[in-house]
XYZ file of C-alpha atoms in Angstrom:
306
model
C 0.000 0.000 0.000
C 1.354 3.799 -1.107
C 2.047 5.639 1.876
C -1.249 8.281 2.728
C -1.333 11.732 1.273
C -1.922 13.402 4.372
C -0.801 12.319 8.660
C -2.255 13.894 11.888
C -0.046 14.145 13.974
C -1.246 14.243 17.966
C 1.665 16.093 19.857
C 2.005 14.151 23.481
C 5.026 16.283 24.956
C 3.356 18.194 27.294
C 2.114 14.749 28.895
C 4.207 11.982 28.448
C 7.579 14.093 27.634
C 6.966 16.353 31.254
C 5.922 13.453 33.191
C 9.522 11.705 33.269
C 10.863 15.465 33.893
C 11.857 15.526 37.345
C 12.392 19.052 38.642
C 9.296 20.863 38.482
C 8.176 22.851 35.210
C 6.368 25.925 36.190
C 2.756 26.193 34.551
C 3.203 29.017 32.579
C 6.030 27.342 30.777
C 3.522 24.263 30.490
C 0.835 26.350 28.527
C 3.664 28.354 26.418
C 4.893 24.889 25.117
C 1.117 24.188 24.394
C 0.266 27.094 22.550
C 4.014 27.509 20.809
C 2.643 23.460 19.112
C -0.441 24.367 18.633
C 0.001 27.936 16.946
C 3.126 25.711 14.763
C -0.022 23.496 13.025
C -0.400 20.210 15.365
C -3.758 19.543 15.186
C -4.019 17.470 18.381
C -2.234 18.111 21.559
C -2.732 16.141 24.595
C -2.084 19.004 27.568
C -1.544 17.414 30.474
C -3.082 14.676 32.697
C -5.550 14.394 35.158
C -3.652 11.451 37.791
C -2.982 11.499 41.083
C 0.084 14.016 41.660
C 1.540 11.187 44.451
C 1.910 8.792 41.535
C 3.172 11.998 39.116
C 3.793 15.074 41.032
C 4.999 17.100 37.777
C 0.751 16.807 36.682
C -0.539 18.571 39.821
C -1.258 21.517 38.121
C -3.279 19.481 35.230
C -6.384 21.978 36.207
C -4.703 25.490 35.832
C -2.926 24.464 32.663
C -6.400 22.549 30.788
C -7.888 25.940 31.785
C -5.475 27.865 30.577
C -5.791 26.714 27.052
C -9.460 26.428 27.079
C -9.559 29.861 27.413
C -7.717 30.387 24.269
C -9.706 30.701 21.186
C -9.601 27.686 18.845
C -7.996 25.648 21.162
C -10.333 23.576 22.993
C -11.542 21.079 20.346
C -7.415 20.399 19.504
C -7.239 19.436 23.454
C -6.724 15.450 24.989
C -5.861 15.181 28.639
C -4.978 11.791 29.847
C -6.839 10.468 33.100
C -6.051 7.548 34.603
C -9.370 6.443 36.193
C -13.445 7.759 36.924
C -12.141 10.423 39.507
C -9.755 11.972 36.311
C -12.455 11.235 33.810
C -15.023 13.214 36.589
C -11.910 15.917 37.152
C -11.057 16.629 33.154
C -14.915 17.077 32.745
C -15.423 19.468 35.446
C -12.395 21.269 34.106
C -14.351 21.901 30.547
C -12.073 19.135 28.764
C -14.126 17.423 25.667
C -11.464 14.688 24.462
C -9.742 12.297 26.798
C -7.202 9.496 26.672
C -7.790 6.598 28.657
C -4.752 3.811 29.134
C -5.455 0.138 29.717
C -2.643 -2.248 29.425
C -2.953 -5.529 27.402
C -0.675 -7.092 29.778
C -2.265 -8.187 33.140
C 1.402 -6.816 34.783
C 2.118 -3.737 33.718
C -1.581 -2.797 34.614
C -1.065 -3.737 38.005
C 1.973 -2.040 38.251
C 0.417 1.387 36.281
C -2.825 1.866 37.918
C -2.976 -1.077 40.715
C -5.792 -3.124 38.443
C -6.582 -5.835 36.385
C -7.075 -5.145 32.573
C -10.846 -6.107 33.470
C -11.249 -3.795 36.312
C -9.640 -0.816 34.443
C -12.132 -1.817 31.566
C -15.273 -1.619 34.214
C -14.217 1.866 34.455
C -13.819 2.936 31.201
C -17.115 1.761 30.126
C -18.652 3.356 33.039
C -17.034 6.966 31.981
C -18.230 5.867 28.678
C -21.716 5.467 30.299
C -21.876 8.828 32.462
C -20.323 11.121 29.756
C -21.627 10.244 26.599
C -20.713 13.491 24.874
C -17.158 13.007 25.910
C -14.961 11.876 23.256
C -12.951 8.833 25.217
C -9.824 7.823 23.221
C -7.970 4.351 24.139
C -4.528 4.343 24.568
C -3.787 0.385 24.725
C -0.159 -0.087 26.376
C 2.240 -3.071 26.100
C 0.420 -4.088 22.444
C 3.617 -4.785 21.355
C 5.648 -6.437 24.860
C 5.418 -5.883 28.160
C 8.826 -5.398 30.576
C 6.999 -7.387 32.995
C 6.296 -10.818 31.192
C 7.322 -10.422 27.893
C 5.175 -11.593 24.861
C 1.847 -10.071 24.928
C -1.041 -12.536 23.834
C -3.331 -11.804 20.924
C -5.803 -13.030 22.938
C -5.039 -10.215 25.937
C -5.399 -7.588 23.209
C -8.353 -8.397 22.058
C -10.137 -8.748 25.475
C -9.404 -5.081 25.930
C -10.227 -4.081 22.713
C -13.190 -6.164 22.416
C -14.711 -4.587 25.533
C -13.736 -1.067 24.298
C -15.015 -1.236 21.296
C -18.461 -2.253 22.623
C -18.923 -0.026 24.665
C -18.711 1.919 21.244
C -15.297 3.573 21.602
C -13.455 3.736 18.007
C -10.432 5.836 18.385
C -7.781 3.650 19.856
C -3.978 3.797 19.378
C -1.791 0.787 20.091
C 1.162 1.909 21.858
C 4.480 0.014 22.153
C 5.478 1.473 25.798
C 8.693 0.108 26.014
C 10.048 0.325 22.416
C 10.670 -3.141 21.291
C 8.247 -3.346 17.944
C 9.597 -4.218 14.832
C 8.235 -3.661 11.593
C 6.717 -6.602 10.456
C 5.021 -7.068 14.428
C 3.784 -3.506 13.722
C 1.794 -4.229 10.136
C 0.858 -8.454 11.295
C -0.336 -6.598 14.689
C -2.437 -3.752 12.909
C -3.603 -5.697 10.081
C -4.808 -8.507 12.418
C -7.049 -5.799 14.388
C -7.898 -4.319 11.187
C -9.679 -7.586 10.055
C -11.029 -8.293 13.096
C -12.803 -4.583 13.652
C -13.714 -4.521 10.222
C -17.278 -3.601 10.576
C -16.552 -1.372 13.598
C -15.099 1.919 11.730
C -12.062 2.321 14.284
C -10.023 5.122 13.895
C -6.772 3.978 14.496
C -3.307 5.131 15.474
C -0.173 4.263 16.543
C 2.734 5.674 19.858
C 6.121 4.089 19.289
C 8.785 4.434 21.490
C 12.326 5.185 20.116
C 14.003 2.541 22.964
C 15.893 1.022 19.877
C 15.909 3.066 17.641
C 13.273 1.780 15.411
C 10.458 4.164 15.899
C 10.652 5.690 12.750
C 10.689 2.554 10.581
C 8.063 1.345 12.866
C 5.743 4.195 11.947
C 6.375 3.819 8.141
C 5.318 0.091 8.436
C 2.016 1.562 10.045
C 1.766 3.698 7.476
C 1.892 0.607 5.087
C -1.051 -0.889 6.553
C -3.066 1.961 6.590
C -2.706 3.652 9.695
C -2.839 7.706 9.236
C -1.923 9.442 12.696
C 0.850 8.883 15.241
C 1.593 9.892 18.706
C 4.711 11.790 19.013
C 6.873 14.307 21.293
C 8.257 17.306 20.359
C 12.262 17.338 21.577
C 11.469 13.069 21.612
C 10.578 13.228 25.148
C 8.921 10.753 27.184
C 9.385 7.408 28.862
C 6.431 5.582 31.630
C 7.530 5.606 34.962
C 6.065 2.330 35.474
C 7.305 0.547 32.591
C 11.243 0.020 33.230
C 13.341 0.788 30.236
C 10.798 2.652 28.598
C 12.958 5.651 26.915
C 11.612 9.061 24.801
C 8.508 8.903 22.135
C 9.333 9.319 18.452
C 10.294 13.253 17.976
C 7.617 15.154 16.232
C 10.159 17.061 14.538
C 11.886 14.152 12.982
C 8.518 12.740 11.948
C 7.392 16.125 10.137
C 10.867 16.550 8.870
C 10.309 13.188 6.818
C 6.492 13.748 5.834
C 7.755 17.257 4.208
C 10.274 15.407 2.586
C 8.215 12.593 1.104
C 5.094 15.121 0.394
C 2.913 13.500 3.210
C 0.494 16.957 4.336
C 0.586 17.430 8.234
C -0.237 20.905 8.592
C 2.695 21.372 10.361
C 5.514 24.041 10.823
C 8.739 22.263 11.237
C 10.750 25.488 11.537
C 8.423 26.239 14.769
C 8.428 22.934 16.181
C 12.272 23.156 16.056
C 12.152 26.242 18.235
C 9.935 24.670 20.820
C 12.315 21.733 21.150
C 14.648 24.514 21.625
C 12.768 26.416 24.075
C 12.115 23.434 26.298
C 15.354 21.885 26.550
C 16.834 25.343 26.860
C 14.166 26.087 30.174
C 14.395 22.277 31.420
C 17.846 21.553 30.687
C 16.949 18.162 29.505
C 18.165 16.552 26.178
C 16.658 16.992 22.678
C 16.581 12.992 21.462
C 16.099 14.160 18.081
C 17.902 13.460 14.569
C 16.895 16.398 12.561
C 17.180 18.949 15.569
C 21.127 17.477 15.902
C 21.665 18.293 12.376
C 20.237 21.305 12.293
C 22.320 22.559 15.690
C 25.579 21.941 13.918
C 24.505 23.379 10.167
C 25.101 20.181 8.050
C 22.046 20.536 6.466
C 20.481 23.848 6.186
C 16.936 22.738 5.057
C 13.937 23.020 7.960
């Protein structure tokens, strides 16, 4: 299959990069890295994340910075915020939020270890969210689809058992993500293809959140692509990383992603120039690392074009 003539793109720094971010980032420098990616073109940011602040203390301001943007004009339908059970579904609501991203692992461990519940339990709650906000638009988020740093091999049968519940309690955006960075290509287009079939009838909107662990994250999204798939997860300045999945390391780099659909004439609606200079302005106010190809290049001048 010909690779699509157009990507979205849905920009996940300002949750999963700043949650592995130890010292604190201020909130105004939270909602400036917001609006810098949204006014560059991403179409879908997801802002911050409505958790318990003992499990990720860097999210306790996850009210004041939805807020923040929601008061921005144009903003609010370009918002996810990620909640990790009913109380953050109940708190992103109450905040004004209209799009949330709910995680469920396939693998019976790493659930336990990331929220302290069976897949089934954490699947009780998102179809009762489902159930008491039905003009909230619930994304899935499915972790360990790929391997799990727990036990390994994740079962087609504990994928489906998530997704069959998900899907209905009439869910269809779900993106499978591969939280600790081990997918390979051909895993990647069997995995999505296999879903693809078996959702068929469903009209699922699918996506796809690689981790860069290996360094395969980019030839992992272009086997998506392959297969159909038509919108990634990614982090501007390739941050990220679980704290409950060990060895998880950053998210694909937005910029490195745009860099490449520019290049092969795949539409994003993106500004790389301006997605360059928020990688810049984060690292340069966080002091953390920019795990990014084309931002490397383009510090040292090799190769001019942005």
């Amino acid at each position: 299959m010909p690779y699509p003539s157009s990507v979205t793109v849905v920009e996940v720094g300002p949750r999963d990069g700043f949650q592995s971010i130890q010292p604190w980032i201020d909130t105004e420098t939270k909602v400036t890295v917001c609006r810098m990616l949204l006014d560059a073109g991403v179409p879908l940011l997801e802002c911050t994340s409505f958790i318990s602040p003992k499990a990720i203390p860097q999210m306790k301001d996850a009210q004041e910075v939805a807020q923040a943007l929601l008061a921005q004009p144009g903003y609010r339908d370009r918002l996810y915020a990620l909640v990790g059970n009913k109380k953050g579904v109940d708190r992103a609501a109450d905040t004004g939020i209209s799009q949330i991203t709910m995680v469920i692992s396939a693998s019976p461990a790493h659930n336990q270890s990331n929220v302290n519940k069976l897949p089934a339990q954490s699947l009780e709650e998102l179809c009762a969210a489902a159930q008491a906000y039905p003009d909230l638009h619930i994304k899935l988020d499915l972790a360990t689809a790929f391997g799990c740093p727990f036990q390994g091999e994740v079962s087609m049968k504990e994928i489906t058992f998530v997704l069959d519940g998900v899907v209905a309690a009439g869910i269809r955006d779900i993106c499978l993500c591969d939280t600790i960075g081990v997918a390979m290509p051909e895993q990647v287009k069997g995995l999505f293809y296999a879903l693809q079939t078996r959702y068929s009838q469903k009209d699922v909107l699918w996506s796809a959140h690689f981790h860069n662990t290996r360094g395969m994250a980019m030839a992992n999204t272009l086997a998506a692509m392959e297969v159909g798939v038509q919108r990634f997860e990614t982090a501007v300045a390739g941050l990220g990383g679980c704290p409950f999945a060990p060895g998880a390391s950053g998210n694909m780099a937005t910029e490195d992603l745009v860099y490449f659909l520019n290049e092969a004439g795949i539409s994003s609606g993106i500004q790389l120039d301006r997605v360059l200079a928020t990688a810049e302005y984060i690292t340069g106010k966080v002091g953390c690392c920019r795990d990014s190809k084309i931002n490397a290049v383009t510090a040292q001048k090799i190769f001019p074009r942005t």
